[in-house]
XYZ file of C-alpha atoms in Angstrom:
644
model
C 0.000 0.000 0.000
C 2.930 2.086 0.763
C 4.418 1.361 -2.202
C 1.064 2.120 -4.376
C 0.813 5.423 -2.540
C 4.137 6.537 -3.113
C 3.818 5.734 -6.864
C 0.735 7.639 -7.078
C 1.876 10.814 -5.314
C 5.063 10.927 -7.435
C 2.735 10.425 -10.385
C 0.718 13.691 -9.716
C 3.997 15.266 -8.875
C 5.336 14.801 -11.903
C 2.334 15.481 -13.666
C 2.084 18.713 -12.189
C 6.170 19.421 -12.476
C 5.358 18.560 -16.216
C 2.305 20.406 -16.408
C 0.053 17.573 -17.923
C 1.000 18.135 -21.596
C -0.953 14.323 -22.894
C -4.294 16.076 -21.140
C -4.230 18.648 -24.403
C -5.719 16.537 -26.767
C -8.330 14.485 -24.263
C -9.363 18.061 -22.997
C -9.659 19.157 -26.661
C -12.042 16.197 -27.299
C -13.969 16.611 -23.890
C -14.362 20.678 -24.776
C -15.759 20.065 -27.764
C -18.438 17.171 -26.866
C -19.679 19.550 -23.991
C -19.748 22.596 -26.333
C -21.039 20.766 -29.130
C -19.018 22.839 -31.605
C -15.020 22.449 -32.540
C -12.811 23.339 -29.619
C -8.799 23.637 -31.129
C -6.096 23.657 -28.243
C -2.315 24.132 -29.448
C 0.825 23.982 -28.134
C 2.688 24.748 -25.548
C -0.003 23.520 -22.994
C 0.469 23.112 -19.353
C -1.792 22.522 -17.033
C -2.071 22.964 -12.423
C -4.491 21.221 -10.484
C -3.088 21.957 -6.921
C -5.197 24.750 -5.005
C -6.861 26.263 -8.851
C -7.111 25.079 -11.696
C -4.617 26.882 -14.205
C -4.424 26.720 -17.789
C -1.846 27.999 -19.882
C -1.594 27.491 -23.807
C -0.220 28.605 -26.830
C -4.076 29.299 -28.190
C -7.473 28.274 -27.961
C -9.854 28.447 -30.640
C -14.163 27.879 -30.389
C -15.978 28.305 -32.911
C -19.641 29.771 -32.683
C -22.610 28.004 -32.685
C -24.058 27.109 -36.142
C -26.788 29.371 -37.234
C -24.370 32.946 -36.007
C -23.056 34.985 -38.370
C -19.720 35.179 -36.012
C -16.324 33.152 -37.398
C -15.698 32.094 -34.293
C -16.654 32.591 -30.480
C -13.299 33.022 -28.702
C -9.474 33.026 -30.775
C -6.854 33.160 -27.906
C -2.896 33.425 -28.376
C -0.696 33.421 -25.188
C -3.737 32.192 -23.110
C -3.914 31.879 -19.116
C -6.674 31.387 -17.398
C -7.349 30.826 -13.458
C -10.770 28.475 -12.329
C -11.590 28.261 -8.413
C -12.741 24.838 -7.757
C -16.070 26.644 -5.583
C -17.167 28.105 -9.306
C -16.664 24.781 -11.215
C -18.622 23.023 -8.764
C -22.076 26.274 -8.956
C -22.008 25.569 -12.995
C -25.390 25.008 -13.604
C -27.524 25.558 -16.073
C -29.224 29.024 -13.704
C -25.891 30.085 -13.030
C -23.429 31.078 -15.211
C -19.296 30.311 -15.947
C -16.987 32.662 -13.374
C -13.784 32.853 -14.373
C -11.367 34.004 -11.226
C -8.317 35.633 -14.351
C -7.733 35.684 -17.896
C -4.521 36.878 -18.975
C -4.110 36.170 -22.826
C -1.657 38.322 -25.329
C -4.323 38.399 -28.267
C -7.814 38.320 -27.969
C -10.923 37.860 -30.260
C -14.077 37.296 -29.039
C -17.534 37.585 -30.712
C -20.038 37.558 -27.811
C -23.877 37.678 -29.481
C -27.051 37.327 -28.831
C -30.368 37.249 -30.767
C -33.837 38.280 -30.014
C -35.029 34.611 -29.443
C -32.434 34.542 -26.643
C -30.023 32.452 -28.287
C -26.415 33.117 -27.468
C -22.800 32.094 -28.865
C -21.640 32.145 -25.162
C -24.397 29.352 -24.544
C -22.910 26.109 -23.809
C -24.033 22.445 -25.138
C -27.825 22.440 -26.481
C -29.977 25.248 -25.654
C -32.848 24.791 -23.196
C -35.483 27.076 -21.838
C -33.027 28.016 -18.531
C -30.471 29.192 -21.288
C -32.514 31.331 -23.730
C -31.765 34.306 -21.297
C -28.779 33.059 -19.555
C -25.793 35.972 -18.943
C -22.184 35.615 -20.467
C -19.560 34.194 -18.675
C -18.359 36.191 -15.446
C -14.700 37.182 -15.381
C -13.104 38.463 -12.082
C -9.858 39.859 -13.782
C -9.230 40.219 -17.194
C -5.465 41.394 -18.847
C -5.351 41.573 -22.344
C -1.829 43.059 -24.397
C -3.794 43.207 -27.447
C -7.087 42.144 -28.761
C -11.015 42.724 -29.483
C -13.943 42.016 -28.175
C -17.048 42.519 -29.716
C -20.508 42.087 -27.778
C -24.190 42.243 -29.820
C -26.973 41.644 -27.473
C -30.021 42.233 -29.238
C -32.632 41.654 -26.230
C -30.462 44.439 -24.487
C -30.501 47.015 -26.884
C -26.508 46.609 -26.939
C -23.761 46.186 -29.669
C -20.322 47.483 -28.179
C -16.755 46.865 -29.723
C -13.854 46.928 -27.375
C -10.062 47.495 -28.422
C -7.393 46.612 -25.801
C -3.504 47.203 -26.241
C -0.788 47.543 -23.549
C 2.841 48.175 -23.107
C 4.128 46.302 -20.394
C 6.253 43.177 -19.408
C 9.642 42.532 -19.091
C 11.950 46.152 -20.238
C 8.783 48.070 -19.388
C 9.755 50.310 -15.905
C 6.558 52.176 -16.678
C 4.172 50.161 -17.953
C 1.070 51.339 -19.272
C -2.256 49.889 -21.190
C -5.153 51.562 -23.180
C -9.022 50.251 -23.521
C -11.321 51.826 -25.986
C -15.201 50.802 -25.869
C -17.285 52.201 -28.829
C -21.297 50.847 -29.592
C -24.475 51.198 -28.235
C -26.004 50.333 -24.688
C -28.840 49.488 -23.885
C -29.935 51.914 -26.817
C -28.297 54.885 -26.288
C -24.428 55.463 -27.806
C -21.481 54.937 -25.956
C -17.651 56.043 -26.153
C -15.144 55.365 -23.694
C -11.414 55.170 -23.430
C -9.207 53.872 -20.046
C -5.849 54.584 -19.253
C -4.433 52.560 -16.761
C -0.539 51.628 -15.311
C -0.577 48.123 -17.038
C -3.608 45.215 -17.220
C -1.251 42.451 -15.691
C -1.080 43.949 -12.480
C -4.723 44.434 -12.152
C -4.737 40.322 -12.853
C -3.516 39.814 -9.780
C -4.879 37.553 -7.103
C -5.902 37.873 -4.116
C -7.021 41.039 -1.519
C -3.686 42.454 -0.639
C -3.187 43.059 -4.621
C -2.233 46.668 -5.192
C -4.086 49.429 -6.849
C -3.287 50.442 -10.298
C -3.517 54.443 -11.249
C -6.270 54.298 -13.624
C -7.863 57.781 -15.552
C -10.746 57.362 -17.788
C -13.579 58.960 -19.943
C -17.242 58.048 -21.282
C -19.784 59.827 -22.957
C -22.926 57.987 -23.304
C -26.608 59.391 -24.432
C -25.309 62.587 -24.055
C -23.894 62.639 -20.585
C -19.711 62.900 -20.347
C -18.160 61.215 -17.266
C -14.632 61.346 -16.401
C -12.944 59.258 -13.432
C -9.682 59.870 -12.040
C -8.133 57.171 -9.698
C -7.289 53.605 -9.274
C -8.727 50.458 -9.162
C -7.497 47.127 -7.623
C -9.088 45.102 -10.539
C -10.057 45.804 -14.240
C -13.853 45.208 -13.154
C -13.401 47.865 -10.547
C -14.737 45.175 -8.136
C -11.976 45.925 -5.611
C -10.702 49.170 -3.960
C -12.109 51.857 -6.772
C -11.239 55.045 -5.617
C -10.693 58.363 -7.587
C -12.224 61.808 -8.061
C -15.469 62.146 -10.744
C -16.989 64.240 -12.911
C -19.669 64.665 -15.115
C -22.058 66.703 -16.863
C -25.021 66.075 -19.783
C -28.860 66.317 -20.379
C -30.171 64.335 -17.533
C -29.684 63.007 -14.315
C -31.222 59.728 -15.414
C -29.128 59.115 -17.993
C -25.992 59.221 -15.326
C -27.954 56.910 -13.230
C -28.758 54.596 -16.091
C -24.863 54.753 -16.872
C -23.833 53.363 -13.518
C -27.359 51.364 -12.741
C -28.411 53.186 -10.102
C -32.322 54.650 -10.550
C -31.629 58.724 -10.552
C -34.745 61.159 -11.428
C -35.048 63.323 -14.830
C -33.611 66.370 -14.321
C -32.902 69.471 -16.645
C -29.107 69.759 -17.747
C -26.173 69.253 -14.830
C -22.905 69.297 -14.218
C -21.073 67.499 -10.588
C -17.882 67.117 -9.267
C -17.192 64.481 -6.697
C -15.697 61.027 -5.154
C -16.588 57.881 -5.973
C -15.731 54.427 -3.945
C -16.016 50.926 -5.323
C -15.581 47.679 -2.603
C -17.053 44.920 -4.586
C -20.824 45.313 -4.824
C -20.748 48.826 -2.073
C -20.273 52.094 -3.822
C -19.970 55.528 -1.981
C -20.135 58.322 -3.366
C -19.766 62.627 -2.106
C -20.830 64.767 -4.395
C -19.051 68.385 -3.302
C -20.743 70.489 -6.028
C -23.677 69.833 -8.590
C -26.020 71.956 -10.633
C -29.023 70.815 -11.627
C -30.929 73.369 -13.823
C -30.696 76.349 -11.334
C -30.447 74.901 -8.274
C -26.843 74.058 -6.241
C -26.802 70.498 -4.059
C -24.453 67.948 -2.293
C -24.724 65.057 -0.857
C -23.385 62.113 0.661
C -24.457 58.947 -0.630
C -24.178 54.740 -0.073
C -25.110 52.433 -2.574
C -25.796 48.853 -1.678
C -26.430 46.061 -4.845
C -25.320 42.730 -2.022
C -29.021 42.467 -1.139
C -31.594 41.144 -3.031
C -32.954 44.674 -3.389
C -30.323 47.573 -3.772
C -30.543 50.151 -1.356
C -29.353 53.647 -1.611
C -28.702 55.722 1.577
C -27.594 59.267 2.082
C -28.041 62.864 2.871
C -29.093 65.594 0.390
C -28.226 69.506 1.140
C -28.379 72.442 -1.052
C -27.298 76.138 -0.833
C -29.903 76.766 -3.595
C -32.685 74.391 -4.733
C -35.445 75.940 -7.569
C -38.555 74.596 -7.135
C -39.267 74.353 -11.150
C -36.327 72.094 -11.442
C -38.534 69.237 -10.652
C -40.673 69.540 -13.538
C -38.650 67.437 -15.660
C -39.347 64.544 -12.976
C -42.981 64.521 -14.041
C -42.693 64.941 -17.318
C -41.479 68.212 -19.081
C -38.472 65.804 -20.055
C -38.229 62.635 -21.734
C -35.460 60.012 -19.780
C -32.642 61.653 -22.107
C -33.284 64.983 -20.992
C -35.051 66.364 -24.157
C -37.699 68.027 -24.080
C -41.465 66.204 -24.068
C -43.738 69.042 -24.398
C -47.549 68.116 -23.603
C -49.974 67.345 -26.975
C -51.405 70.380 -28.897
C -54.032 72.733 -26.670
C -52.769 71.528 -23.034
C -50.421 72.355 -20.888
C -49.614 69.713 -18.074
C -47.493 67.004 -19.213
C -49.043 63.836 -20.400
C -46.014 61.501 -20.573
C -45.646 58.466 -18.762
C -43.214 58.375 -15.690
C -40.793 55.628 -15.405
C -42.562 54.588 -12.331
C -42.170 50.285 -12.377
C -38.190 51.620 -12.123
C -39.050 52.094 -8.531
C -39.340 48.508 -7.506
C -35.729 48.091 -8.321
C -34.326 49.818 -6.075
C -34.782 50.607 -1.978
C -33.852 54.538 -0.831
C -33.901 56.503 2.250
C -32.169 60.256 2.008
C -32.452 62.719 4.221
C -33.139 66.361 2.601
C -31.877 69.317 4.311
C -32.325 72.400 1.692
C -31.473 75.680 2.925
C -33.304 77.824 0.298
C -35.734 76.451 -1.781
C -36.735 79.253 -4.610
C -40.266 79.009 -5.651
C -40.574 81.283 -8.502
C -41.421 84.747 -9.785
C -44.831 84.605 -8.275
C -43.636 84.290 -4.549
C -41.146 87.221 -2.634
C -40.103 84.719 -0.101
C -38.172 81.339 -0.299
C -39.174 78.003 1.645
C -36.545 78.058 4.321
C -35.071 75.994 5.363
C -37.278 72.480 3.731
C -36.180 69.489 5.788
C -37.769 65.819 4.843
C -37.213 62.334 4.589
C -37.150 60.963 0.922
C -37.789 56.735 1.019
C -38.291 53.879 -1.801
C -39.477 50.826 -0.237
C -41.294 47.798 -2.377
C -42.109 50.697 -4.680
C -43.545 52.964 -2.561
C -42.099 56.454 -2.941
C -42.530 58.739 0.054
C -41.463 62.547 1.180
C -42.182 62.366 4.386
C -41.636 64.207 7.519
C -41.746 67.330 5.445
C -41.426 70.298 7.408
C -40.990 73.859 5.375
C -40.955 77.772 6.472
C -41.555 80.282 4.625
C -43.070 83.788 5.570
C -43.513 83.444 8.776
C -45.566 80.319 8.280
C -44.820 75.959 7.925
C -45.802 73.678 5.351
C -46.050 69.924 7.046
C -47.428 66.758 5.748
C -46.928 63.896 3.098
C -46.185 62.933 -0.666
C -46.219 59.752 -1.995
C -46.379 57.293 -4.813
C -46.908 53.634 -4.729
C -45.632 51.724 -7.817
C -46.468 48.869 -6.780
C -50.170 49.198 -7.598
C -51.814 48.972 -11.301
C -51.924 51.631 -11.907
C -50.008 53.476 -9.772
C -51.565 55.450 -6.391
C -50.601 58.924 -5.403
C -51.339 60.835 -2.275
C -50.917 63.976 -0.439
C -51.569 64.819 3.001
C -50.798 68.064 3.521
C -51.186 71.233 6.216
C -49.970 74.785 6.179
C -50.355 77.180 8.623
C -49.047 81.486 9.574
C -47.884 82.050 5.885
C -48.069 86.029 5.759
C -49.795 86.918 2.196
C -48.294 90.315 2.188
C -44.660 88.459 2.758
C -44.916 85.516 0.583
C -46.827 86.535 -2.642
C -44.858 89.238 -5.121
C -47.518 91.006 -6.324
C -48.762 92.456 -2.662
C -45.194 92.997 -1.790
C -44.481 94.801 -4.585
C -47.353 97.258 -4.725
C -47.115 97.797 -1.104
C -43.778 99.108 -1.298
C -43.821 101.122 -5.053
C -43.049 104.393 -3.700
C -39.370 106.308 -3.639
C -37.310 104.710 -0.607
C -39.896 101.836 -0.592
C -42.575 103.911 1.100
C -46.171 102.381 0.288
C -48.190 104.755 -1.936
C -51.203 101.929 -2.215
C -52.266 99.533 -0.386
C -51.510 95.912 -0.813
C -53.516 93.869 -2.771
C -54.543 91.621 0.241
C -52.980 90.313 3.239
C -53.326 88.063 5.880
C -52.752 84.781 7.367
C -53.194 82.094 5.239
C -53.666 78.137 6.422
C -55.333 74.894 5.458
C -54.728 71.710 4.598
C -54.736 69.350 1.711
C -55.874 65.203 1.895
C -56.120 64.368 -1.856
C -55.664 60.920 -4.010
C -55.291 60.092 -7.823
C -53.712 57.220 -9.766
C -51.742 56.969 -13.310
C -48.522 56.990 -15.352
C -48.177 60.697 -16.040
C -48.789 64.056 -14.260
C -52.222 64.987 -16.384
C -53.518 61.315 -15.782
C -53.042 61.870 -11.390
C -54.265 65.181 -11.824
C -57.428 63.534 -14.212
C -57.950 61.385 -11.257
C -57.899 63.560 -7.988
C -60.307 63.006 -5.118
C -60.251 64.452 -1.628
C -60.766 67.829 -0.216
C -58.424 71.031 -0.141
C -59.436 73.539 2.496
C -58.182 76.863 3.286
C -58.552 80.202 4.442
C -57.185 83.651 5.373
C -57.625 85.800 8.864
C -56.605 88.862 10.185
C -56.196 90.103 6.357
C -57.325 93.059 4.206
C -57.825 93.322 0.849
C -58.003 96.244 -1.942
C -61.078 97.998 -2.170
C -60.098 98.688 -5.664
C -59.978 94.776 -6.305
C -63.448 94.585 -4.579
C -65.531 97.032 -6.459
C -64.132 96.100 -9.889
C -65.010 91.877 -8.793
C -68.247 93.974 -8.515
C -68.419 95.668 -11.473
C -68.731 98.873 -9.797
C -67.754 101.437 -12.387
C -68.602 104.416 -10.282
C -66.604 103.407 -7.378
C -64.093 101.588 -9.288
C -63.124 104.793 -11.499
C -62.934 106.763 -7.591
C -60.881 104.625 -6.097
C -58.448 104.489 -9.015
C -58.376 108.676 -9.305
C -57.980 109.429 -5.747
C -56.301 106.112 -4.418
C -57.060 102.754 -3.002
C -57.888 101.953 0.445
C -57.449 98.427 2.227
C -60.578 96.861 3.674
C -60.753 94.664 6.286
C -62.010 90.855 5.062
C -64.020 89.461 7.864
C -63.831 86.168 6.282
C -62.119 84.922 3.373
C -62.365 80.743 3.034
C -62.319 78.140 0.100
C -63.599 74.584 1.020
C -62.746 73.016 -2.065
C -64.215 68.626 -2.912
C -62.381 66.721 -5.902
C -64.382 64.153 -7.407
C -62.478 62.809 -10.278
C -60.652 65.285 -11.331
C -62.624 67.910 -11.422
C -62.652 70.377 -8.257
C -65.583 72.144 -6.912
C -65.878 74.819 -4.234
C -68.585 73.126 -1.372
C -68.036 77.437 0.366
C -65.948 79.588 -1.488
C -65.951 83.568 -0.610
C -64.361 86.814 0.385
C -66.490 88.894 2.741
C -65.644 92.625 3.905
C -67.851 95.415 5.188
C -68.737 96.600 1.455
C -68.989 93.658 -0.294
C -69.419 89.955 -0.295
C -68.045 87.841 -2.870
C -68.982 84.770 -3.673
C -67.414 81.994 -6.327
C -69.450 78.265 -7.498
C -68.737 76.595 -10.294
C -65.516 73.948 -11.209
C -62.341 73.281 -12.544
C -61.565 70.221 -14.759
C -58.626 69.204 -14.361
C -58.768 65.896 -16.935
C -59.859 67.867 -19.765
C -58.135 71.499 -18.515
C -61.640 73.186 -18.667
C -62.276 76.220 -16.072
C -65.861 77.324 -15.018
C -66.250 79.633 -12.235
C -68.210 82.150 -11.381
C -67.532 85.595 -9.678
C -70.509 87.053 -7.994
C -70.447 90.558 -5.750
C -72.960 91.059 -3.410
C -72.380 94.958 -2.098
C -73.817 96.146 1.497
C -74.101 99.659 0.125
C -75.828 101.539 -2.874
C -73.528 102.517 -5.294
C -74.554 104.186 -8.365
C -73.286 103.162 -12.141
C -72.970 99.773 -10.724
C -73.483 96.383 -13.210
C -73.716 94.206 -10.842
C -73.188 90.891 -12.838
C -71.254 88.221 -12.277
C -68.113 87.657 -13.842
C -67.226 84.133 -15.621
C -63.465 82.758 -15.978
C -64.264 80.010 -18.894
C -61.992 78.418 -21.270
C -58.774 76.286 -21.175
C -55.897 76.451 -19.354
C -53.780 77.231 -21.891
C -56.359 79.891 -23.017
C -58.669 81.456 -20.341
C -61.381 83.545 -20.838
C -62.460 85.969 -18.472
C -65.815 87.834 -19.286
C -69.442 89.575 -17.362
C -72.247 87.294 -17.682
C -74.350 88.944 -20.755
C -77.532 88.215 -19.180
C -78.008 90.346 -16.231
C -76.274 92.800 -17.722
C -78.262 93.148 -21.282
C -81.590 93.355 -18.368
C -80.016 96.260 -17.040
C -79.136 97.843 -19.990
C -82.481 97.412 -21.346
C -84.251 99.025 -18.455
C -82.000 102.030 -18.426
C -82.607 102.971 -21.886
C -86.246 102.803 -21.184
C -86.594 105.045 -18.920
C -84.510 107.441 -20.413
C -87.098 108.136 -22.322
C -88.971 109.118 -18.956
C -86.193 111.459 -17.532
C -81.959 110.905 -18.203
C -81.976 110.931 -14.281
C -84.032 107.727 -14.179
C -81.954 106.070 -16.407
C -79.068 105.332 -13.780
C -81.640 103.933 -11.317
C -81.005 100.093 -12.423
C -77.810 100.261 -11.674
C -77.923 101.529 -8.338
C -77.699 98.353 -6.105
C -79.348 98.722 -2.541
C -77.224 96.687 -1.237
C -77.954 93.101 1.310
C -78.092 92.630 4.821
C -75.756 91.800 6.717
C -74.715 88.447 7.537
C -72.502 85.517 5.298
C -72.261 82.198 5.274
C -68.409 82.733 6.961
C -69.098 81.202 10.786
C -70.232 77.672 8.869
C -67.522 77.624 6.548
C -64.664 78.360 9.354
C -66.596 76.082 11.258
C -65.816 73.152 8.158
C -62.426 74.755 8.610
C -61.542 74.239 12.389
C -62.470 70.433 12.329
């Protein structure tokens, strides 16, 4: 037994001192049977079973399946390549070939796959498990020179990749060069790496060193440039390095490196990026994103089942109309998607099933959030907690100042209904009018020095709250949808008598109060409770009420087909002569409104003047003295509605 043993250990001694030459042409025969296409294996071969399996030959030639217009699947010179004994033993039919190293001096390889799922890379006969099965995974690659050439059809990809190097023996500075030039996943792509030699990124093991690495890609518009180094030439290991980029989109950055990112108008960032094997980190010191400055510190997770992104977003400046392109000014590429002929909110469909890929929670800390033209005063600061969960997209815990007053409350979409369900749960509360909206600013301070010369348009506190629901792909097809209630009101305010009599129709007034100067009247109540049924909102109590007049408004707004309807009526508590007294309709589109007196009550009017004209011209301005109402409004139920 001894004996026998001894025999049989200097046997695989040998054999591995010799490298197992005679196994060329039995592996040669075996490759082939299993591929079921011609395998060609040429000298010098060597083979190592002890610890890996290693393979070194002069070349290694497959050819492609029949039926591929490819001359060949792989053509090797110089080849090495490393198998762990763990991978060998996974092959299956659900998982796919990893390859620990390839290190080969010339490569070709034609790597393609057609719409029915069939694939060169496929190997034996092709079952139902295979149709979509991945290419072979390589840990480390190091090619001197060769091509590569991947066509997947189902993925919208067809890339050629060029690799050359200058290193080995004489070299004291190596250095190697990888262009990549195609399509992915639909969109073009054109990228070049620079790094200090591909053999040293071959190396095994964790304590392998870092290689300096610099490279560039432009793809669907969006140029990214990386500056660092990288333990391996799938950046799997110790990535590090300074990046930039700028382009159309957002999304198309995210698409670039898989991550789900929003549609966003044109931007430029500067930051660091960290690679350990599936963890990325990323700190973004400086980004603009249409008008709006932001950082943020960021983790990406892919090791679970469900990639999670973590993080913190801050701002120094943050426009509020630079989220229109996230639902649906812009199309994913960062063009522009303007809505169909006649409307104005967008109408195209959100990438919302991209939400169930990914899990998120980032806190948002925004110092100054700009809200537009129309408002004098900023939200700040807006602090809220953005989270992705099974779908579910939520800003929550939203808690925003702005003149004086705080916005609280709720937004979110689930994805993971058909079709999709938004909702907003929202309450405001001490938001000065006279602070916060431009136009009462403005005319309240129009004099030299900013002294006020008129009064402002109105003022008060304004609060409320919001609880509303809708479902659908796009912006127009929530808004199409909306139920729930919006109510809100304003105290302690004032409001322009001028505005008031010419609601009214009150010529005589009207024309005095714009000769000798406004005055500000106090409103005793102004409230709007507002029901959405459908899309289309309705005021249940909507009205302005001061000592001189009471104004009251009915009728809807349509949101699904952008119709408007309302009504304007002015109920004075004093006679005032010259008055029309009819009320005033706001009709149309959005995208063309039409605001006009109601020709009925007016034509009366104007019919019983001229009549008795004929009796005396003082009599003729007797229908359009109003005697005014009685006191009292409907304000104490609608506050009441208000308070609950």
């Amino acid at each position: 037994m001894l004996a026998i043993l001894a025999t049989v250990t200097a046997a695989l001694a040998l054999g591995e001192f010799l490298g197992w030459p005679f196994l060329r042409a039995p592996l040669e025969s075996a490759l082939t049977r299993s591929f079921e296409r011609p395998v060609r294996i040429s000298a010098p071969f060597r083979v190592h079973l002890f610890g890996t399996v290693r393979v070194s030959t002069g070349g290694v030639w497959i050819a492609a399946p029949e039926g591929f217009d490819a001359p060949h699947l792989v053509q090797a010179d110089g080849l090495a390549v490393t198998l762990r004994y763990g991978d060998l033993l996974r092959l299956s039919e659900s998982h796919p070939l990893r390859i620990a190293a390839i290190d080969v001096d010339r490569l070709d390889a034609r790597l393609k796959r057609r719409a029915d799922g069939a694939a060169t890379w496929q190997i034996g006969g092709r079952t139902s498990a295979q149709a979509s099965a991945p290419p072979p995974l390589v840990d480390a690659l190091a090619v001197r020179n060769g091509t590569i050439e991947f066509d997947d059809v189902p993925a919208r990809t067809a890339l050629r990749a060029l690799f050359s190097t200058n290193e080995g023996a004489g070299q004291a500075a190596p250095t190697a060069r990888a262009t990549v030039r195609g399509r992915l996943r639909g969109r073009t792509l054109d990228g070049e790496l620079d790094a200090a030699g591909f053999l040293q990124l071959a190396a095994q093991g964790d304590d392998a060193h870092p290689v300096p690495v610099s490279g560039r890609v432009d793809y669907g518009g969006v140029h990214a440039e990386f500056d660092g180094s990288v333990a391996d030439l799938s950046g799997g290991r110790d990535l590090k390095g300074r990046i930039a980029a700028r382009g159309a989109s957002l999304g198309v950055l995210g698409e670039l490196f898989g991550v789900l990112l929003p549609t966003t108008d044109p931007f430029s960032l500067r930051g660091t990026l960290e690679k350990d094997g599936e963890l990325w980190r990323a700190r973004v010191s400086d980004a603009q994103v249409g008008e709006s400055a932001v950082q943020g510190v960021f983790t990406y997770d892919a090791r679970a089942d469900t990639p999670r992104l973590e993080g913190e977003l801050r701002g120094k400046r943050f426009v509020l109309a630079d989220l229109a392109p996230a639902f649906g000014t812009r199309n994913p590429d960062g063009s522009r998607a303007p809505p169909p002929p006649g409307r104005v909110i967008p109408e195209r469909d959100l990438d919302l099933p991209a939400l169930k890929t990914m899990d998120a929670r980032i806190a948002v800390d925004l110092g100054h959030v700009d809200l537009g033209t129309a408002f004098s005063q900023p939200i700040s600061p807006l602090r809220a907690t953005l989270s992705l969960h099974k779908g579910r997209l939520a800003l929550s815990e939203l808690d925003a100042s702005t003149a004086r007053g705080r916005l609280r409350g709720e937004i979110a979409v689930d994805a993971d209904h058909r079709p999709p369900q938004w909702a907003a749960n929202l309450k405001w509360e001490g938001i000065r009018l006279e602070d916060w909206i431009s136009v009462a600013r403005t005319r309240a301070a129009s004099g030299s020095g900013g002294e006020p010369t008129q009064p402002p348009y109105f003022t008060g506190v304004f609060h409320g709250r919001a609880r509303l629901t809708g479902h659908g792909r796009s912006t127009a097809a929530l808004l199409g949808t909306l139920d729930g209630e919006l109510t809100t009101g304003v105290r302690d305010g004032s409001i322009s008598r001028l505005l008031i009599e010419i609601m009214g129709l009150d010529v005589a007034q009207g024309l005095g109060l714009a000769l000798g100067g406004d005055q500000a009247l106090p409103v005793d109540c102004a409230v709007a409770d507002v029901v959405a049924r459908g899309g289309r909102l309705s005021p249940r109590v909507a009205l302005i009420d001061t000592p001189v007049t009471l104004v009251l408004v009915d009728g809807d707004i349509d949101l699904a087909r952008e119709a408007l309807d309302l009504r304007f009526t002015a109920k004075p508590r004093n006679v005032s002569p010259f008055t029309l007294r009819t009320p005033v309709r706001v009709a149309g589109t959005f995208e063309t409104p039409r605001v006009r007196p109601e020709a009925g009550p007016l034509a009366t009017r104007a019919l019983a003047g001229i009549a008795l004209g004929f009796v005396t011209p003082f009599a003729a301005i007797l229908p359009f003295i109003d005697p005014g109402e009685t006191p009292g409004s409907p304000c104490r139920q609608a506050l009441a509605r208000l308070s609950r």
